[in-house]
Short mmCIF file of C-alpha atoms in Angstrom, two decimals:
data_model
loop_
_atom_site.label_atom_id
_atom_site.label_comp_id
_atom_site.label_asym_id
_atom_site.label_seq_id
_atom_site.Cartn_x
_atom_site.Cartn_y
_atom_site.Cartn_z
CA UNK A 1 -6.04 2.14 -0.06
CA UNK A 2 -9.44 0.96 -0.86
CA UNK A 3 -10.70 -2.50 -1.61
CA UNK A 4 -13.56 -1.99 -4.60
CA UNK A 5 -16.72 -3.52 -3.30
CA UNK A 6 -19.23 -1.79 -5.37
CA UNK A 7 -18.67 1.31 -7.85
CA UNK A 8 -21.45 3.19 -6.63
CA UNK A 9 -18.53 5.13 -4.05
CA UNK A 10 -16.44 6.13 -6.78
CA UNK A 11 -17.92 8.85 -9.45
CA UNK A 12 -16.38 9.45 -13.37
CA UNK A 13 -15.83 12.78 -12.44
CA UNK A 14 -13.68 12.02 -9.08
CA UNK A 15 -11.27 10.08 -11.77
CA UNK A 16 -8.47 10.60 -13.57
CA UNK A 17 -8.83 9.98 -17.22
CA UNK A 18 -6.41 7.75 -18.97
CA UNK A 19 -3.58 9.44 -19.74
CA UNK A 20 -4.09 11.98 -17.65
CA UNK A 21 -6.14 14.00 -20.18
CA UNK A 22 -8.14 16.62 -18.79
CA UNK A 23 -11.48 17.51 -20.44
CA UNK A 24 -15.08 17.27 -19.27
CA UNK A 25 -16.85 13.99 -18.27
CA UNK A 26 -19.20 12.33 -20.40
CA UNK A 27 -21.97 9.99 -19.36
CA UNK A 28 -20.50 7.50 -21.90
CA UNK A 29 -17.24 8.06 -19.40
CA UNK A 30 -19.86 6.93 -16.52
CA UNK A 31 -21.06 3.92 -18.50
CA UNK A 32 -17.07 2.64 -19.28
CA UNK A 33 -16.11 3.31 -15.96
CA UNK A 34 -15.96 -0.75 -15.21
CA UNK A 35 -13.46 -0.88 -18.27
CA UNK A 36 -10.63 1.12 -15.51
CA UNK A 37 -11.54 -0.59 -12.38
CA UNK A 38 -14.66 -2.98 -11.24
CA UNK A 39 -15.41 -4.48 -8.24
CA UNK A 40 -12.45 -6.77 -6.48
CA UNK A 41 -9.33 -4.25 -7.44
CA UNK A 42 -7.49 -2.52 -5.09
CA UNK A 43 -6.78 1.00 -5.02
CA UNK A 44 -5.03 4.26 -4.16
CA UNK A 45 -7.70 7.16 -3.83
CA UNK A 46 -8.46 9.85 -1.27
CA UNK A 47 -11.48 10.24 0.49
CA UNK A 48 -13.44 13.36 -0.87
CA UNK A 49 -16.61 13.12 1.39
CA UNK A 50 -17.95 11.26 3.81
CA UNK A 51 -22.09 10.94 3.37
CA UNK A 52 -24.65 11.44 6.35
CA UNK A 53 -25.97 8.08 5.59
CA UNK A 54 -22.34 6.35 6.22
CA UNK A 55 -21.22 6.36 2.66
CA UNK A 56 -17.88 7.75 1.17
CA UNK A 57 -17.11 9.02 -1.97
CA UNK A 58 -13.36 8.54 -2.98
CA UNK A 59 -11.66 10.07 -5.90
CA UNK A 60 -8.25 9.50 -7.62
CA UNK A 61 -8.18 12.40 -9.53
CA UNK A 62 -4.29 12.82 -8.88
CA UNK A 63 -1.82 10.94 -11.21
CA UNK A 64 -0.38 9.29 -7.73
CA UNK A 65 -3.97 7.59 -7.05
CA UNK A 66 -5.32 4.62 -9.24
CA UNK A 67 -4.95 0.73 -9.25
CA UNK A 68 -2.87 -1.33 -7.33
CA UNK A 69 -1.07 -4.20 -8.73
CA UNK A 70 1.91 -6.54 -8.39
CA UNK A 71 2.60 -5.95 -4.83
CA UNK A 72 1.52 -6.97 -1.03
CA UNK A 73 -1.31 -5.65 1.00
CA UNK A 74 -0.70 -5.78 4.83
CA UNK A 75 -3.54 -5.02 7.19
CA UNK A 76 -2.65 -3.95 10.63
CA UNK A 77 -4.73 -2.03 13.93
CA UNK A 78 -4.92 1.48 12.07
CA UNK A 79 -4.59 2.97 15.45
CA UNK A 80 -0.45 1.48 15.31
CA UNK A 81 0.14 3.46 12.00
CA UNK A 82 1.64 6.81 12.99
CA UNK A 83 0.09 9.42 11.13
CA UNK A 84 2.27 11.60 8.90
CA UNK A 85 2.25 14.24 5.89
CA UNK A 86 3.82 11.33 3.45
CA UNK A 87 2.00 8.84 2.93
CA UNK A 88 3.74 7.43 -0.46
CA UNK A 89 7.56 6.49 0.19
CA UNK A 90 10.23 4.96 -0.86
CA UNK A 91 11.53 2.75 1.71
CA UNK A 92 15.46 2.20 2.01
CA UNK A 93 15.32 -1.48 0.65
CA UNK A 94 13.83 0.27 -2.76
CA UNK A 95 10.44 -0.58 -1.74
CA UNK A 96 7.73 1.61 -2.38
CA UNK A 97 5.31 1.54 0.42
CA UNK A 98 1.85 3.36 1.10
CA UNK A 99 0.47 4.03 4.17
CA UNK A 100 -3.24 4.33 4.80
CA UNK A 101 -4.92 5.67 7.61
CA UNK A 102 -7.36 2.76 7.23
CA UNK A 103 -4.83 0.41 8.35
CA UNK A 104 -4.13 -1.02 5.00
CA UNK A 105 0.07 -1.02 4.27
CA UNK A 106 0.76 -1.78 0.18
CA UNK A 107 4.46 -2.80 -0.87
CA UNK A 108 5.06 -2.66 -4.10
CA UNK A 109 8.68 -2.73 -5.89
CA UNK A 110 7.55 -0.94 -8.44
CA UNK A 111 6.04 2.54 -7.83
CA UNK A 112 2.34 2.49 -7.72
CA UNK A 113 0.87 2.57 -11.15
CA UNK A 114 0.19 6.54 -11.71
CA UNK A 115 -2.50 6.30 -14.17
CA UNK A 116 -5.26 3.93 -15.37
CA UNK A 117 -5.00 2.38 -18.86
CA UNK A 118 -7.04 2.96 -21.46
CA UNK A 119 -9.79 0.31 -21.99
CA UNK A 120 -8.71 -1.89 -24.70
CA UNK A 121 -5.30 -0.89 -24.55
CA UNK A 122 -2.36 -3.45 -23.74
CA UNK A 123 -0.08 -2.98 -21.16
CA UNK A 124 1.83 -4.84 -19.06
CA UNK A 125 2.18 -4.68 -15.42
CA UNK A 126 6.31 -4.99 -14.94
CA UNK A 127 6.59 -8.35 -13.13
CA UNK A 128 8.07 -8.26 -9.30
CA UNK A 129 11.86 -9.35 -9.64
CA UNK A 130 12.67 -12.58 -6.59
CA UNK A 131 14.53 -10.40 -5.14
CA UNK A 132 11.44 -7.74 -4.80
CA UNK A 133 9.51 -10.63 -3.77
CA UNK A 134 12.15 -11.48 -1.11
CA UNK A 135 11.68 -7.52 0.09
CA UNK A 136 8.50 -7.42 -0.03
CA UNK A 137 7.85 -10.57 2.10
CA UNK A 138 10.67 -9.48 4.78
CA UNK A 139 8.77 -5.64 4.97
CA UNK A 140 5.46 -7.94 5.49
CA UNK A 141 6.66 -10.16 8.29
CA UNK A 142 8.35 -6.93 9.67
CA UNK A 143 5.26 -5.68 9.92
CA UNK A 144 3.33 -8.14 10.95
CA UNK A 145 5.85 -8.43 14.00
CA UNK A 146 5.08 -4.35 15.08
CA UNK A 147 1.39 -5.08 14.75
CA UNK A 148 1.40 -7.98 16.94
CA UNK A 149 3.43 -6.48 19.48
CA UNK A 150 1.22 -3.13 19.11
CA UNK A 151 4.11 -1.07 18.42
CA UNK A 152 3.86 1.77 16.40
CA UNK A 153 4.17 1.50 12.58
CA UNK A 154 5.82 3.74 10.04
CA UNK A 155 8.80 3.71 8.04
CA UNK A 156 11.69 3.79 10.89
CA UNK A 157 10.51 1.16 13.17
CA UNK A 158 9.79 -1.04 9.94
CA UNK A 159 13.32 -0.44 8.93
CA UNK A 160 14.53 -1.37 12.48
CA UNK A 161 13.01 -4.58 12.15
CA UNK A 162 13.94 -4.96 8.67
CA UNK A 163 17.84 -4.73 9.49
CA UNK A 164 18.14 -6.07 12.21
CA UNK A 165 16.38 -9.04 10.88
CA UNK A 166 19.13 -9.13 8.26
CA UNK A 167 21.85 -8.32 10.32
CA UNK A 168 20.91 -11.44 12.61
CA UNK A 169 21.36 -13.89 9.39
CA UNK A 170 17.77 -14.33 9.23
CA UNK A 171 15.74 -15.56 6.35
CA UNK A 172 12.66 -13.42 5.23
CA UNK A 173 10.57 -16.87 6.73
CA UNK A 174 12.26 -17.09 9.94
CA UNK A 175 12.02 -13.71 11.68
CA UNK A 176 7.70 -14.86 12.53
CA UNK A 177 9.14 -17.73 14.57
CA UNK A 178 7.47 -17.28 18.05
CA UNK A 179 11.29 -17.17 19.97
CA UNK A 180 12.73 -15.87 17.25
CA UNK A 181 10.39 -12.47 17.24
CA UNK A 182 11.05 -12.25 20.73
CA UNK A 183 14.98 -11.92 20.58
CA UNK A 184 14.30 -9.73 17.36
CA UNK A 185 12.64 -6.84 18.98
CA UNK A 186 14.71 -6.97 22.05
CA UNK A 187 17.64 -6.87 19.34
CA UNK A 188 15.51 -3.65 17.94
CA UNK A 189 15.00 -2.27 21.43
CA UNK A 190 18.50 -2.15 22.54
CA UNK A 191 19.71 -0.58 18.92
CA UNK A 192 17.36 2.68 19.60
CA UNK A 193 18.09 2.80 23.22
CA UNK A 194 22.09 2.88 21.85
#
């Protein structure tokens, strides 16, 4: 996941059209470019090179890759997320989660948006349900409990947390209480070790 500071990183030929149509860029394509993402979005997009001068160039030319929206960004040490082939899953709660090497975790209850939309055109981003939201904000605080503790992040261990929090009769709120985190992990601890 990227954070759009400036466009200059992302080319109209590393992008997928909308639609997913597939035909050659044009430099008009270049010049509407802010009309499918502009500085301040958040996205999904690979890294395609990285420059001699410190620069990257991304590029979302996959239909999994594009803008982020209606979900949770969680930033965490990158060195706690384990590396692995998948880095789009669905989570056992019916979350879908991505995990970047960057240290950047998005949560999302819908799946990420696979396309861009066409400029002009009207469409609505499907609304997070209160119980999504509820998810969501449990997976965060989850998280935010391995990072502090520098344990190792990815799917399992967040799950661990996850359940036991619920298990435990805990509210999504509750489970960042200093003493409470404490008694949570040991909780986690003594689950694996069983």
């Amino acid at each position: 996941m990227w954070l759009v500071l400036f466009l200059s990183g992302i080319v109209r030929s590393a992008m997928n059209l909308p639609g997913g149509v597939q035909r050659r860029r044009t430099y008009e394509d270049e010049l509407n470019m802010r009309s499918l993402i502009k500085e301040g979005d958040l996205i999904s997009a690979e890294v395609q090179e990285l420059k001699q001068d410190g620069g990257i160039a991304l590029h979302t030319r996959s239909m999994k890759y594009g803008r982020l929206s209606e979900g949770q960004l969680v930033r965490v040490k990158s060195a706690l997320i384990k590396r692995q082939k998948k880095r789009f899953q669905i989570l056992p709660c019916e979350i879908h989660a991505i995990f970047g090497n960057n240290g950047y975790i998005w949560l999302s209850e819908e799946e990420p948006r696979k396309e861009l939309e066409e400029p002009g055109k009207n469409t609505k981003t499907p609304k997070t349900s209160l119980a999504g939201r509820r998810r969501i904000s449990r997976l965060r605080n989850s998280i935010l409990i391995l990072n502090e503790m520098s344990m190792t992040i990815h799917a399992q261990t967040i799950m661990d947390v996850y359940t036991t929090s619920e298990q435990a009769g805990l509210s999504e709120f509750e489970v960042l209480r200093q003493n409470v985190r404490e008694q949570l992990l040991e909780r986690v601890r003594n689950r694996r070790n069983h």
